[in-house]
Coordinates of C-alpha atoms in Angstrom, one line a residue:
X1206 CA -43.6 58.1 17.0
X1207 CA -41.9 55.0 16.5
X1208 CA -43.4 54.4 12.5
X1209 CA -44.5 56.9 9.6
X1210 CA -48.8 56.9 9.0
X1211 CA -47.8 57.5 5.9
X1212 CA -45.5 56.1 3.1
X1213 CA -44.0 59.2 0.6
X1214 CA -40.8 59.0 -1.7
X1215 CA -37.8 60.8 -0.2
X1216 CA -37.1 64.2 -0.9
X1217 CA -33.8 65.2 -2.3
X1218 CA -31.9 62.8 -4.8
X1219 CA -28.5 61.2 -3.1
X1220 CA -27.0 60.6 -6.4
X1221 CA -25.5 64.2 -6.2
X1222 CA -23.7 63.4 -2.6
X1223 CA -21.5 65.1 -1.5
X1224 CA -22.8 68.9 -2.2
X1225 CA -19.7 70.5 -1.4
X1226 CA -18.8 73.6 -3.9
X1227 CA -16.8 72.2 -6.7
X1228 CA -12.8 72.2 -6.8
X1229 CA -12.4 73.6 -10.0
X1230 CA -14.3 76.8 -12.0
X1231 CA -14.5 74.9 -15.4
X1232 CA -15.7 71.6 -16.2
X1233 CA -14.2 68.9 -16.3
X1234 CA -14.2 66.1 -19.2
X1235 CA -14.4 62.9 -17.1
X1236 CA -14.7 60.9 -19.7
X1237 CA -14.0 60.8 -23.8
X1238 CA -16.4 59.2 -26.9
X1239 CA -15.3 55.6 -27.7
X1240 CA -12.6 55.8 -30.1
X1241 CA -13.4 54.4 -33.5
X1242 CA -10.0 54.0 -35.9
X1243 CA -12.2 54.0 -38.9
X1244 CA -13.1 57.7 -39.0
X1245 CA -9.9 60.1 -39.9
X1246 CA -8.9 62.0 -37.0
X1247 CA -11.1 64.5 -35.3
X1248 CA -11.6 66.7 -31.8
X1249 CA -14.1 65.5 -29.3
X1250 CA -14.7 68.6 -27.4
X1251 CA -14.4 72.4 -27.0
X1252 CA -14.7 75.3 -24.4
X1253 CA -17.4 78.3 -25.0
X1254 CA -18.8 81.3 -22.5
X1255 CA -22.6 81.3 -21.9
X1256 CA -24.0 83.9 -22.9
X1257 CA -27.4 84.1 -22.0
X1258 CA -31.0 82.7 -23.1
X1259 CA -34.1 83.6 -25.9
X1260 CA -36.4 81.7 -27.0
X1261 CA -37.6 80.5 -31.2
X1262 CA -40.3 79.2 -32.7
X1263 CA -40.3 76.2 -34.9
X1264 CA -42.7 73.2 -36.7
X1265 CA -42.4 70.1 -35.6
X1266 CA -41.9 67.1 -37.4
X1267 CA -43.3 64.0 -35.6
X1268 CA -45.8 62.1 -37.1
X1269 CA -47.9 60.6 -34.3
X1270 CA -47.5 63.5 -32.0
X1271 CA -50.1 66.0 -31.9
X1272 CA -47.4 68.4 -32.2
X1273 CA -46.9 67.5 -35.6
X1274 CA -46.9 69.7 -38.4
X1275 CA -47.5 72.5 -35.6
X1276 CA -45.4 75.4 -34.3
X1277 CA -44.0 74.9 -31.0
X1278 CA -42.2 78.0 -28.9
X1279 CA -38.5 76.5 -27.3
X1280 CA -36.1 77.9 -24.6
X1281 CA -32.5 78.2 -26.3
X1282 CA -29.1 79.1 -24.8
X1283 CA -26.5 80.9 -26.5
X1284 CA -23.1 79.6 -26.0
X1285 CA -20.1 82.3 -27.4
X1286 CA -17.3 79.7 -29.0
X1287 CA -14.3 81.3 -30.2
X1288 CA -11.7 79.4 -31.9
X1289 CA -9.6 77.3 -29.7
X1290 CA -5.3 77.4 -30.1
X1291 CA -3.9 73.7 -30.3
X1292 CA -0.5 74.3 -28.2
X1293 CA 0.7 71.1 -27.5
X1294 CA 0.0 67.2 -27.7
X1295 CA 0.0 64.6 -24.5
X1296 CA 0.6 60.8 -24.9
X1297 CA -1.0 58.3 -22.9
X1298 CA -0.1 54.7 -22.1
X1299 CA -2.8 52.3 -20.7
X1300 CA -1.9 50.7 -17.5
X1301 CA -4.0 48.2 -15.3
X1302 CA -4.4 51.1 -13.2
X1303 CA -5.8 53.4 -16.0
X1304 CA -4.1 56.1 -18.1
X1305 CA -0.5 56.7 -17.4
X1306 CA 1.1 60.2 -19.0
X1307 CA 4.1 59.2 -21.3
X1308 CA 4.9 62.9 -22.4
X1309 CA 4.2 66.2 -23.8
X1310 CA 5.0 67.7 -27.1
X1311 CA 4.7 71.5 -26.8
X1312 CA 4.3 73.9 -29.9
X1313 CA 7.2 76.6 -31.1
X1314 CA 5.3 79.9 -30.2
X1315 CA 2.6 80.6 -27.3
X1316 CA 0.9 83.2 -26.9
X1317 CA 0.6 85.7 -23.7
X1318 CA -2.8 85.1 -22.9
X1319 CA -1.8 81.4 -22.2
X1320 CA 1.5 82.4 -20.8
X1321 CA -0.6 83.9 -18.1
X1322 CA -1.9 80.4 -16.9
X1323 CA 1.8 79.5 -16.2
X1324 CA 2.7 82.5 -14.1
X1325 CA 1.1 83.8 -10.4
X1326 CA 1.8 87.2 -11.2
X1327 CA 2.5 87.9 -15.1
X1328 CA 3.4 91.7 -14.3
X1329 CA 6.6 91.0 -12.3
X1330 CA 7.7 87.7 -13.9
X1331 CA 10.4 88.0 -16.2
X1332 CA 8.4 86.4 -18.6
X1333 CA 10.6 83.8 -20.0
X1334 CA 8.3 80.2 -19.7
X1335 CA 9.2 78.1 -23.0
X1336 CA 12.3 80.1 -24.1
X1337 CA 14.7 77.0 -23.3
X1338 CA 11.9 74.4 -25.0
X1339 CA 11.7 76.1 -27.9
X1340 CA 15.3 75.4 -28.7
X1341 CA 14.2 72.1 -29.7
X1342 CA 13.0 73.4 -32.6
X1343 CA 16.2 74.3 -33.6
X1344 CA 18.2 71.1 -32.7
X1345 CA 15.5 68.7 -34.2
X1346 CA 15.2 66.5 -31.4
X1347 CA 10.9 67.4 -31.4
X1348 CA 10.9 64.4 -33.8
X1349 CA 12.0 62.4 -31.2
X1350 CA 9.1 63.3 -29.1
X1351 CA 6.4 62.8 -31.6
X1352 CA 8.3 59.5 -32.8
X1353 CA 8.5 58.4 -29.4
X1354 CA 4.5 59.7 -29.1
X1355 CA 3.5 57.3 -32.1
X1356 CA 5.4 54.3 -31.1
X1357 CA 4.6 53.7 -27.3
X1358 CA 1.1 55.5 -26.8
X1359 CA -2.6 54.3 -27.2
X1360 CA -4.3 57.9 -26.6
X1361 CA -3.4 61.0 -27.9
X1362 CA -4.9 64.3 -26.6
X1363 CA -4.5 67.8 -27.8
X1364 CA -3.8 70.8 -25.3
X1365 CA -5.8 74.1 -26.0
X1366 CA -6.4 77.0 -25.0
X1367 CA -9.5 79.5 -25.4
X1368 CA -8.8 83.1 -27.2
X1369 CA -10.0 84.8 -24.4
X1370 CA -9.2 88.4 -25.5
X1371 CA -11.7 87.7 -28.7
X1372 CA -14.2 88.1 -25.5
X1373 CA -14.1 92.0 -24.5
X1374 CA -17.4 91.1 -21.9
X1375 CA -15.1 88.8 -19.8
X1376 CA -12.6 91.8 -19.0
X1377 CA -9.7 88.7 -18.4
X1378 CA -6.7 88.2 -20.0
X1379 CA -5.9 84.7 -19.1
X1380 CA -6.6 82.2 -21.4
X1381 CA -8.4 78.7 -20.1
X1382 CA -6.6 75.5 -21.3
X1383 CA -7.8 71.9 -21.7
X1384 CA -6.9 68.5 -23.1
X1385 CA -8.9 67.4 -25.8
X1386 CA -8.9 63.7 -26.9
X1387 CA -8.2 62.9 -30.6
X1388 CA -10.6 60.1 -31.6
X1389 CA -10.4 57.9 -35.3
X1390 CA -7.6 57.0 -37.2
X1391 CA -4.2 54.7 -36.2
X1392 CA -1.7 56.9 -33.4
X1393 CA 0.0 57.7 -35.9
X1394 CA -2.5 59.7 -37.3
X1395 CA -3.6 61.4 -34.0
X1396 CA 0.1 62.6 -33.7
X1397 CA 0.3 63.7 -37.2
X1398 CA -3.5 65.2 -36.7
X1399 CA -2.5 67.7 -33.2
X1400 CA 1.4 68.4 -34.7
X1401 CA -0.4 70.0 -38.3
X1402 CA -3.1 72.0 -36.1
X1403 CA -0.1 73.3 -33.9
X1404 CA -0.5 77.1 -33.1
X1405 CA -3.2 77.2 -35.5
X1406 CA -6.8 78.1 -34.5
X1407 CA -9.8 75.2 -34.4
X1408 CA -13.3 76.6 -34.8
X1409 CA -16.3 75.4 -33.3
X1410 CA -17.9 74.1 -36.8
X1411 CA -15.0 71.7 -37.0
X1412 CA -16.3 69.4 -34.2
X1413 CA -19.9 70.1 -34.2
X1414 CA -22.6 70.5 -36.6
X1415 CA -26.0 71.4 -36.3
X1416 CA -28.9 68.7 -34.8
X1417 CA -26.1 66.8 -33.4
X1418 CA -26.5 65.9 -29.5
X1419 CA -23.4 67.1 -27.3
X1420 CA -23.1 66.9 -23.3
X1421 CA -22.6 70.4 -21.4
X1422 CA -20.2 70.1 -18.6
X1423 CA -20.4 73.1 -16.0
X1424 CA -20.2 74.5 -12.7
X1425 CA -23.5 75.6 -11.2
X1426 CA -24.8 78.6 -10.1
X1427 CA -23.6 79.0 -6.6
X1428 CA -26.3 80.4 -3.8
X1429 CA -24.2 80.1 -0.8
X1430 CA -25.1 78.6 2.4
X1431 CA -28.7 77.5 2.5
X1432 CA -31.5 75.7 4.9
X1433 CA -33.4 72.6 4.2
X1434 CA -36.3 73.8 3.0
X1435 CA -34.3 75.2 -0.6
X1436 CA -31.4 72.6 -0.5
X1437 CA -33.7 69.6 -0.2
X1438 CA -37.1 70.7 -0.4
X1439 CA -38.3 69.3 2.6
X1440 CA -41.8 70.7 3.4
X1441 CA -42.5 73.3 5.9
X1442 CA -43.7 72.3 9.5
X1443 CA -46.7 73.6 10.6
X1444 CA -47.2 77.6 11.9
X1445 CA -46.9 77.0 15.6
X1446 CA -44.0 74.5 15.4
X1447 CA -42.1 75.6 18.4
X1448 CA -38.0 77.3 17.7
X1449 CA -38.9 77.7 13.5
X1450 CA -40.9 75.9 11.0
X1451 CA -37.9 75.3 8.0
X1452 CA -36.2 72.6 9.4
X1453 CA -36.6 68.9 9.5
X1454 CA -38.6 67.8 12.8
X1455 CA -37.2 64.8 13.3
X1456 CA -32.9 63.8 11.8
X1457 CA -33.0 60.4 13.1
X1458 CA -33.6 57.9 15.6
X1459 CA -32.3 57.2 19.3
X1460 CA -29.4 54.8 18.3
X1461 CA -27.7 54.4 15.7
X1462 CA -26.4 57.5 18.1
X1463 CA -25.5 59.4 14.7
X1464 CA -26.8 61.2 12.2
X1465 CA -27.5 59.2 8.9
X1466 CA -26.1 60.8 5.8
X1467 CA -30.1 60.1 4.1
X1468 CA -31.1 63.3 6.2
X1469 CA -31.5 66.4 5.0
X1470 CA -29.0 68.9 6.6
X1471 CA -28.4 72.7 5.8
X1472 CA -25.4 73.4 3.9
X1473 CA -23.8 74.8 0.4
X1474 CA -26.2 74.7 -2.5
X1475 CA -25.3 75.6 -5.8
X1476 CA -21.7 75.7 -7.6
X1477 CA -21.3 72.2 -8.2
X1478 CA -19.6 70.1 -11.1
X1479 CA -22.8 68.7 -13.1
X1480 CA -22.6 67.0 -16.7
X1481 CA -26.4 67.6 -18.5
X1482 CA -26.0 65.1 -21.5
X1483 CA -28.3 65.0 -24.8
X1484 CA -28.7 68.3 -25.6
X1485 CA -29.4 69.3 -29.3
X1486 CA -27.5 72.1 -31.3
X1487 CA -30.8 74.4 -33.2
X1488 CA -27.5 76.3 -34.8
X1489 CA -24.0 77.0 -35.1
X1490 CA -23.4 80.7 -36.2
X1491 CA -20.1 81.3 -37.7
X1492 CA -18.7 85.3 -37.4
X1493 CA -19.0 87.2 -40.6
X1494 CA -21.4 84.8 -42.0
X1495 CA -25.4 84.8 -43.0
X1496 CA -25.8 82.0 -40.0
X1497 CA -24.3 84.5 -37.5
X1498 CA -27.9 86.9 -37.7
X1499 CA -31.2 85.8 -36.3
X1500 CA -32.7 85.9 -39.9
X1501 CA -34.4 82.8 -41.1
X1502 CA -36.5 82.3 -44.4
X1503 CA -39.9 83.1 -42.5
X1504 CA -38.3 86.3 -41.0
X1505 CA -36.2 88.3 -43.2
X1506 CA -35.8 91.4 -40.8
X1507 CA -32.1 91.7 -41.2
X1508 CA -30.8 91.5 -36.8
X1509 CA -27.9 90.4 -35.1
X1510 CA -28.3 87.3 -32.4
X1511 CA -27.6 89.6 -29.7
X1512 CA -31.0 91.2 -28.4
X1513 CA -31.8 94.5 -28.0
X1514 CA -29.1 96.1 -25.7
X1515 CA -27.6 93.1 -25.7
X1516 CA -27.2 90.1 -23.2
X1517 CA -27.8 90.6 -19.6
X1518 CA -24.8 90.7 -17.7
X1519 CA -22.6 89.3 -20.9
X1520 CA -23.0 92.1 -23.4
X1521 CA -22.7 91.2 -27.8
X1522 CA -21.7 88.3 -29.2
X1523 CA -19.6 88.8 -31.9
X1524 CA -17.7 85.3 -32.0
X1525 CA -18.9 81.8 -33.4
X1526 CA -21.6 80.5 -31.4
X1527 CA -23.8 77.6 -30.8
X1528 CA -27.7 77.4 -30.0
X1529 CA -28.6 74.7 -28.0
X1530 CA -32.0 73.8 -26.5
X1531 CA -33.1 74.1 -23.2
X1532 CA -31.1 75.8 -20.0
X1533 CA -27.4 75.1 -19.1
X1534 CA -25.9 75.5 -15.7
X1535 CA -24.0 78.1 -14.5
X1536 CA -24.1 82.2 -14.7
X1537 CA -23.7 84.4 -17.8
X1538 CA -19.6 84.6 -19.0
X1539 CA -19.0 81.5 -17.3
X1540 CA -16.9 78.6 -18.9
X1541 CA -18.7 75.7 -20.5
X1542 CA -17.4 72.6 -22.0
X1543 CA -19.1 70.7 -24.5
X1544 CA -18.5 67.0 -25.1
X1545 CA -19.9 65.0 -28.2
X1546 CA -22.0 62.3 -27.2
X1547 CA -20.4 59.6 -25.4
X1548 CA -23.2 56.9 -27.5
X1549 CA -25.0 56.8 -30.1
X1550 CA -27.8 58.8 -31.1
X1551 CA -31.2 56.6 -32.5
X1552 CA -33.7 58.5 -30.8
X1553 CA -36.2 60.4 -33.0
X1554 CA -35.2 63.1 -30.6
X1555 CA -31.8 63.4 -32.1
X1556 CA -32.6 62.4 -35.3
X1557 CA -34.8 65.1 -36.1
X1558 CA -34.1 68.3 -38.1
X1559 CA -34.6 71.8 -36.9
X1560 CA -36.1 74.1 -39.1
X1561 CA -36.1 77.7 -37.1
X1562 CA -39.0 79.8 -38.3
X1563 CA -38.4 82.9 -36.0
X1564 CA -35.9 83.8 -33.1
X1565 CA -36.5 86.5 -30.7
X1566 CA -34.1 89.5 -30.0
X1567 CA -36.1 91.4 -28.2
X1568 CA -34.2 93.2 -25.1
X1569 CA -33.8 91.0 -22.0
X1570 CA -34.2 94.1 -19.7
X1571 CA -37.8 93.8 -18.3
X1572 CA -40.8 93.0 -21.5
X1573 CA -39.0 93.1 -24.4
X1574 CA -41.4 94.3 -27.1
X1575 CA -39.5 95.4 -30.4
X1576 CA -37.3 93.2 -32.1
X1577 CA -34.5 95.7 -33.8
X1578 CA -34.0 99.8 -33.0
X1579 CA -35.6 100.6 -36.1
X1580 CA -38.7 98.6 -35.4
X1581 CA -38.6 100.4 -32.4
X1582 CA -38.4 104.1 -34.0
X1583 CA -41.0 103.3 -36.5
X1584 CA -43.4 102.7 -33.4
X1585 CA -42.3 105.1 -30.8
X1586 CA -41.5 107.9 -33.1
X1587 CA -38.7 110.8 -32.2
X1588 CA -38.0 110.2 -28.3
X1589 CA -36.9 113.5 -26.6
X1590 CA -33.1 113.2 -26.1

């Protein structure tokens, strides 16, 4: 046929080109907030492990909606957000061609678990990284670094790592490090804002709060090598289609004697870089602390987050963590960044205040039906060991 009967939209969206799996396991922070020198100085993102999903039920307050005024049942995902350890500031100069590293400022003491990231093989290394640096220390010539940091630079970001061991359920002993940009306040005050956080711990509550709107950075799920039909959902051709029915019946015309890159092709699917922005915090739970249970004034069982034998694949969550609505990419215990809002947030959306009347901690085996063992004992009565 030389012409389509029929006009349809394309399938698959070529925004995403190329999907190729991505070059790195943890997001990356393409892009930083707009600075605004009138605020004092503050962090602009953090890392946390996902831990898994559960659902809550709250009231809505929209007037005009028809959900207004009524209970509505929500997907949330549990993010696990240990403190973070500032080690170390970077200077950047702006240059016609973008940013331009001046230098680094490392702290006095690091840790092993971030010595790791520094070594290929930690057991027969001789373990020594930052013995000679930290002799500046001594001498007094760090000064001289954070002087030369305030006087030549126009962005200042901190380096930090994640406490990794705080995680048991990751069974890794290598921390994960990442630059953080310092936003508000004169360079001056950046510098003086990492250096006083150096080798001290940054928790999650100290750059988000709860029913702001962040961006989640992540790596996908990955699924391997697939066909057409699941990578671009191409529809099936018909049962007699002669040598298969998932594939595409026709990838192009006579000449141009090519393939267009518009067609769909088999090929990797899943475990690509993806930033999902807008996504609202229902809760930040802080360790040893009444917002760490999934009590709320409607529901004053007295339960932990975790769910009945706990998350699938992840295990407890006995860290700081954040709720956020709705689904984030990637499998349980992997690494997610979250990014505040690159613009500001008007929407009624983000505006709104969450008021959680019940969340669920039933198990996430199979149909969870009890929310906490004793409910469960009460109900089932002795069980035969």
């Amino acid at each position: 046929m030389s012409h389509r009967k029929f006009e349809h939209p394309r399938l698959g969206h070529l925004g995403f080109l190329p999907k190729k799996r991505s070059q790195r396991a943890r997001g990356k922070c393409k892009k930083f907030p707009r600075d605004d020198v009138t605020k004092p100085p503050h962090l602009t993102a953090f890392l946390g492990f996902k831990a898994g999903m559960t659902h809550i039920v709250r009231d809505v307050d929209k007037p005009g909606s028809k959900l207004h005024k009524k209970e509505t049942l929500e997907a949330v995902t549990i993010v696990e957000t240990p403190a973070m350890i500032v080690i170390g500031a970077v200077g950047y100069v702006k240059t016609p061609q973008g940013l331009r590293a001046m230098n680094t400022v490392w702290a006095e003491h690091l840790n092993d678990e971030i010595k790791r990231r520094f070594y290929k093989n930690w057991f027969k290394s001789k373990k020594k990284a930052f013995t000679k640096y930290a002799k500046k220390y001594q001498n007094g010539s760090i000064e001289q670094d954070l002087d030369a940091l305030k006087k030549n630079c126009d962005v200042i970001r901190v380096i930090a790592h994640t406490q990794v061991r705080k995680v048991k359920n990751l069974k890794q002993k290598k921390a994960h490090m990442m630059e953080i940009q310092v936003n508000g306040g004169s360079v001056a005050d950046k510098v003086d804002f990492c250096y006083k956080y150096f080798e001290k711990a940054i928790p999650v509550d100290a750059v988000f709060t709860k029913d702001e709107m962040i961006d989640c950075i992540s790596v996908t799920k990955g699924k391997g090598f697939e066909g057409v039909i699941t990578r671009w959902g191409v529809t099936r051709l018909p049962r007699k289609s002669h040598r298969g029915l998932r594939k595409v019946a026709c990838i192009g015309s006579w000449h141009p004697a090519r393939v267009g890159y518009t067609v769909a092709r088999p090929g990797q699917h899943g475990y690509h870089h993806r930033t999902e922005i807008n996504k609202k915090i229902y809760r930040v739970g802080k360790a040893d602390d009444a917002s760490h249970r999934a009590t709320t004034e409607h529901d004053a069982t007295e339960k932990a987050i975790t769910p009945m034998g706990g998350f699938p694949h992840y295990g407890i969550v006995k860290n700081d963590y954040l709720m956020i609505k709705g689904g984030i990419g990637g499998p349980r215990k992997r690494l997610i960044t979250l990014r505040r809002s690159l613009f500001k947030q008007t929407r009624r959306v983000a505006t709104e205040e969450i008021a959680i009347k019940f969340i669920d901690t039933s198990s996430k085996f199979g149909h969870g039906r009890f929310q906490t063992p004793e409910e469960k004992a009460k109900t089932m009565g002795r069980v035969k060991a």
